[in-house]
Structure formats: C-alpha cells, structure tokens
Backbone as ProteinMPNN parsed JSONL, in Angstrom:
{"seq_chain_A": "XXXXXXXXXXXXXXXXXXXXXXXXXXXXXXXXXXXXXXXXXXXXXXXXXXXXXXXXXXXXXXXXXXXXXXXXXXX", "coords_chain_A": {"N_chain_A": [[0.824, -1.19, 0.0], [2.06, 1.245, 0.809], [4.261, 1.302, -1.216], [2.307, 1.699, -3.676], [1.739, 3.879, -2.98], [2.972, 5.798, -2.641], [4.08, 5.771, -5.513], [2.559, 6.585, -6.986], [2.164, 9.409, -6.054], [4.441, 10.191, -6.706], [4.223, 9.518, -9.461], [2.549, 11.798, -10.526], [3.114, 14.357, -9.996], [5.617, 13.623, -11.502], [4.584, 13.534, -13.759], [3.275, 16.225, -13.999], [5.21, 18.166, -13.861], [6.07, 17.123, -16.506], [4.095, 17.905, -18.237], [3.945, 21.078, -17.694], [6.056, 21.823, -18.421], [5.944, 20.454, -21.326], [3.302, 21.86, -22.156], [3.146, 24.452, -21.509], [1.158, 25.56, -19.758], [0.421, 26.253, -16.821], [-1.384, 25.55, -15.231], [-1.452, 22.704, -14.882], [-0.084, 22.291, -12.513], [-0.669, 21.912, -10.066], [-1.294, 18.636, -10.352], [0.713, 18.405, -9.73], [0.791, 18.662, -6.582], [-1.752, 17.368, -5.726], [-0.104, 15.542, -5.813], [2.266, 15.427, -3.971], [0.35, 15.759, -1.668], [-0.411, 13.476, -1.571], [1.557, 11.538, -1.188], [2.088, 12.728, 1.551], [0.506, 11.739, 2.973], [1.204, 9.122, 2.366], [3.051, 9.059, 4.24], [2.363, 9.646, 6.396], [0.469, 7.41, 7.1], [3.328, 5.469, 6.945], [4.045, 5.878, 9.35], [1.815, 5.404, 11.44], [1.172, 3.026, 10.857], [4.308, 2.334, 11.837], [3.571, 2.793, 14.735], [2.205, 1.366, 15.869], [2.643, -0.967, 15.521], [4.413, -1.083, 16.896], [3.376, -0.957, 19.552], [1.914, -2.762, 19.34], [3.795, -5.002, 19.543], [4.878, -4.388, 22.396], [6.283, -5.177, 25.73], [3.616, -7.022, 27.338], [1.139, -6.3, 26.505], [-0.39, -8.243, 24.696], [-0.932, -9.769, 27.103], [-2.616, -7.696, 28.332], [-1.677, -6.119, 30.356], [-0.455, -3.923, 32.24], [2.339, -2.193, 31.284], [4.18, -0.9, 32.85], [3.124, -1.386, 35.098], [4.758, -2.838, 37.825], [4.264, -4.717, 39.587], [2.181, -6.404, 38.762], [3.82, -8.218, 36.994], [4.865, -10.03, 38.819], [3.915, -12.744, 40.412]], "CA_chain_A": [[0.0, 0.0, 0.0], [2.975, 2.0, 0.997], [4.632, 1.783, -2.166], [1.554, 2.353, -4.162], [0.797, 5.728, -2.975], [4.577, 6.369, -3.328], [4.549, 5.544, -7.014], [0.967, 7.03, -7.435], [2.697, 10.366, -6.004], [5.729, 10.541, -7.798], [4.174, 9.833, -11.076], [1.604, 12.642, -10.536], [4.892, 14.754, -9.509], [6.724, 13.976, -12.531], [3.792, 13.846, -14.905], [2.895, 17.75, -13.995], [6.503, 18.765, -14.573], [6.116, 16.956, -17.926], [2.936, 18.758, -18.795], [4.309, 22.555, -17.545], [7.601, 21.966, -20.078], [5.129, 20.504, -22.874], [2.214, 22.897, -22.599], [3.171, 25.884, -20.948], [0.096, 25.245, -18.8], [0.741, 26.085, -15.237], [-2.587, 24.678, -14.454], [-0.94, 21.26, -14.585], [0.83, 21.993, -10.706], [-2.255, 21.553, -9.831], [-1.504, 17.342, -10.182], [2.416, 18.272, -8.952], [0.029, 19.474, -5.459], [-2.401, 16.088, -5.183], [1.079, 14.453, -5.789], [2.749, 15.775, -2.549], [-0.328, 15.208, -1.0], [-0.328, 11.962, -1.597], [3.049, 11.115, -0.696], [2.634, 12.985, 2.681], [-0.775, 10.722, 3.169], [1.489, 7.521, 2.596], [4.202, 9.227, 5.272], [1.495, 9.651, 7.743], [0.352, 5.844, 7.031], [3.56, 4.881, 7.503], [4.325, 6.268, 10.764], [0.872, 5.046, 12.127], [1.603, 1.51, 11.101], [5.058, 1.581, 12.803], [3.289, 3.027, 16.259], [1.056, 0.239, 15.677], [3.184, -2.458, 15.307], [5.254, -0.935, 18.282], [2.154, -1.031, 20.688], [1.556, -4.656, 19.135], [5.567, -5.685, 20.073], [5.05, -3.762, 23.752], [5.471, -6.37, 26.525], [2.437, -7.093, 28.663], [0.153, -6.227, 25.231], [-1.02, -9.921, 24.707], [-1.775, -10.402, 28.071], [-3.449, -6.748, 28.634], [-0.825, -6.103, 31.451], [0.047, -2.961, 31.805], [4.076, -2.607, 31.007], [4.438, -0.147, 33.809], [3.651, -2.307, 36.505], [5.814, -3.765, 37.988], [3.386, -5.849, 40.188], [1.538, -7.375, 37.7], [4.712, -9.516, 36.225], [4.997, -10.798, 39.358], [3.046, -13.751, 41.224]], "C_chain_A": [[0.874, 1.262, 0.0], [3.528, 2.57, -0.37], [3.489, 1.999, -3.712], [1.053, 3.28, -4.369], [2.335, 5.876, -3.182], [4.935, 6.865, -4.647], [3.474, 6.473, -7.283], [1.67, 8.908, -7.643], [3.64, 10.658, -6.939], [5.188, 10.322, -8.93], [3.122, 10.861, -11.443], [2.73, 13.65, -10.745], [5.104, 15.327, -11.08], [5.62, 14.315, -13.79], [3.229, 15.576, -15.174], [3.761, 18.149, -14.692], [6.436, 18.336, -16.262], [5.36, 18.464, -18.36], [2.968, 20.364, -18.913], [5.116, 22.495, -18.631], [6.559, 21.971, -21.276], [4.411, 21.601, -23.264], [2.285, 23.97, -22.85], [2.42, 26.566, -20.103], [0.609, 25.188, -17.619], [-0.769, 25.789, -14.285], [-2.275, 22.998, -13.614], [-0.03, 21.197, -12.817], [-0.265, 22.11, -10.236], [-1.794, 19.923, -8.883], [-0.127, 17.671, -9.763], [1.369, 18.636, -7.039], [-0.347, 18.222, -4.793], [-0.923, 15.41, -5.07], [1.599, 14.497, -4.561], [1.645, 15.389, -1.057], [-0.409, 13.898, -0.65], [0.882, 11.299, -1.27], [2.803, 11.159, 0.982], [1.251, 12.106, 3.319], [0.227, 9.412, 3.458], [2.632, 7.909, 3.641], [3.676, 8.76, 6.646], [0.891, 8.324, 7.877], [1.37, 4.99, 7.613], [4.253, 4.982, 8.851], [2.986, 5.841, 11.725], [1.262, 3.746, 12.061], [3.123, 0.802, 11.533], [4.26, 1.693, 14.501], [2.47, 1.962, 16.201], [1.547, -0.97, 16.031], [4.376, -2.259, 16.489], [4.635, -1.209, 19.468], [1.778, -2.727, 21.107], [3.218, -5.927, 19.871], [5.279, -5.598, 21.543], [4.742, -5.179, 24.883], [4.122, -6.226, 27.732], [1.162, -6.612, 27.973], [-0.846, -7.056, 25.453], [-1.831, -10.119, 25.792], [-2.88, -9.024, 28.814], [-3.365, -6.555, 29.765], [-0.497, -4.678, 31.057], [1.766, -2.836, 31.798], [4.602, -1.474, 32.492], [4.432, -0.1, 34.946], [4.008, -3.0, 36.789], [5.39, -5.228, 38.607], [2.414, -6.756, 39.752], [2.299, -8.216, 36.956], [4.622, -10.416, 37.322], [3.977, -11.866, 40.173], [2.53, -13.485, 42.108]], "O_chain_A": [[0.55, 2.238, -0.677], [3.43, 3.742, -0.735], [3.989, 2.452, -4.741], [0.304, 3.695, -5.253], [2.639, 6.153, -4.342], [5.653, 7.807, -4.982], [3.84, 7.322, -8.095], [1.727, 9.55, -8.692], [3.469, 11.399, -7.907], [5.703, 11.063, -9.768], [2.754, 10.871, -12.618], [3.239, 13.652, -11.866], [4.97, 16.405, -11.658], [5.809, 15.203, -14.621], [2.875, 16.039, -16.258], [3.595, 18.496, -15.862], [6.722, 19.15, -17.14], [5.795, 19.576, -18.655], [2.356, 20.984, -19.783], [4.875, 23.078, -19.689], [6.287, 22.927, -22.002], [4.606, 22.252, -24.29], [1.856, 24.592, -23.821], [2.634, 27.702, -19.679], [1.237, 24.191, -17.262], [-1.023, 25.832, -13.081], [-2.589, 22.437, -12.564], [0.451, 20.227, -12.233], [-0.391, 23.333, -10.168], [-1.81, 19.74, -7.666], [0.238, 16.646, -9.187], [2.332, 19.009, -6.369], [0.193, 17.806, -3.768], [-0.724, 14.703, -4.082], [1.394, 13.473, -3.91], [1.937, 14.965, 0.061], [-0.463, 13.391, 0.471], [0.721, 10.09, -1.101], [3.087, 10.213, 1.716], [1.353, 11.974, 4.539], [0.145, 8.756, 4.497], [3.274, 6.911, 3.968], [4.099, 8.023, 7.536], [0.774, 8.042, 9.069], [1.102, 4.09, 8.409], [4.979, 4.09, 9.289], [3.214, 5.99, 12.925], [1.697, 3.214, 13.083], [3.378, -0.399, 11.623], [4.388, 0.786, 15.324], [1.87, 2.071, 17.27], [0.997, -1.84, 16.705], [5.101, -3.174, 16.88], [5.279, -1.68, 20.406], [1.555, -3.446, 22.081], [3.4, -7.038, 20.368], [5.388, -6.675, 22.129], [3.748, -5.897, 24.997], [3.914, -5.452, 28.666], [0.146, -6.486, 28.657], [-1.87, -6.872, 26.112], [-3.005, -10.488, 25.757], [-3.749, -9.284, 29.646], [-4.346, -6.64, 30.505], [-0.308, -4.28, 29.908], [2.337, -3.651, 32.523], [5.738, -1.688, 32.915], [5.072, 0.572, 35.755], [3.819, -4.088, 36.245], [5.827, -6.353, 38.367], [1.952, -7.716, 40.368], [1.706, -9.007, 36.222], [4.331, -11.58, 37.047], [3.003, -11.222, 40.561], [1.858, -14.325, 42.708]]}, "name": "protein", "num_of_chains": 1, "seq": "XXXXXXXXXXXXXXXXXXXXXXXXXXXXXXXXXXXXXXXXXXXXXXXXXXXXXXXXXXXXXXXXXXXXXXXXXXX"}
C-alpha cells in the first residue's frame, strides 16, 4: 500500500513537470500538489503503522498487562 501511494505520487509529480515543459500550462501543478499530497498521506500511514506495530511488540500487550507495573509480572 505504501509503495503504491509512493509511485501514485511521484508519477503525478513527474507527470505535472512533464505537462508545464510541454504545454506551458501552469494549471498542470495543480496534479504536482495532489502528488505531494499523496506522498505525505502515505508518510502519515507509515508512521501510524510503525506506532502500531510498536504497541503490538510492547510487553504485557497480549496479556493486557500494563508494562508499567511492575506488580503485575509478578506472582
């Protein structure tokens, strides 16, 4: 998913820049705009799905322990 919006971005990106050189159309940064957007969409994705998968690692998760007490590891 990651590198789908990556590619999605960057070829929005590069396809504007085409389109400004070809045309002369500065309408076209327009799709250089959604492009960045879309990039900083898949940044913010993947910084949620490391805190995610950090929360999911955290010991005392599984067992719905809190990691901070100390009295709950023990017997």
């Amino acid at each position: 998913m990651e590198l789908l919006l990556s590619l999605l971005g960057l070829g929005l990106i590069v396809y504007a820049i085409v389109m400004v050189i070809v045309d002369r159309a500065w309408g076209w940064l327009a799709y250089a705009l959604v492009g960045l957007i879309v990039i900083g969409l898949r940044a913010v994705l993947s910084v949620a799905l490391d805190i995610r998968d950090h929360l999911e690692r955290s010991p005392g998760h599984a067992e719905g322990v809190d990691p901070k007490d100390d009295h709950a590891a023990r017997p």
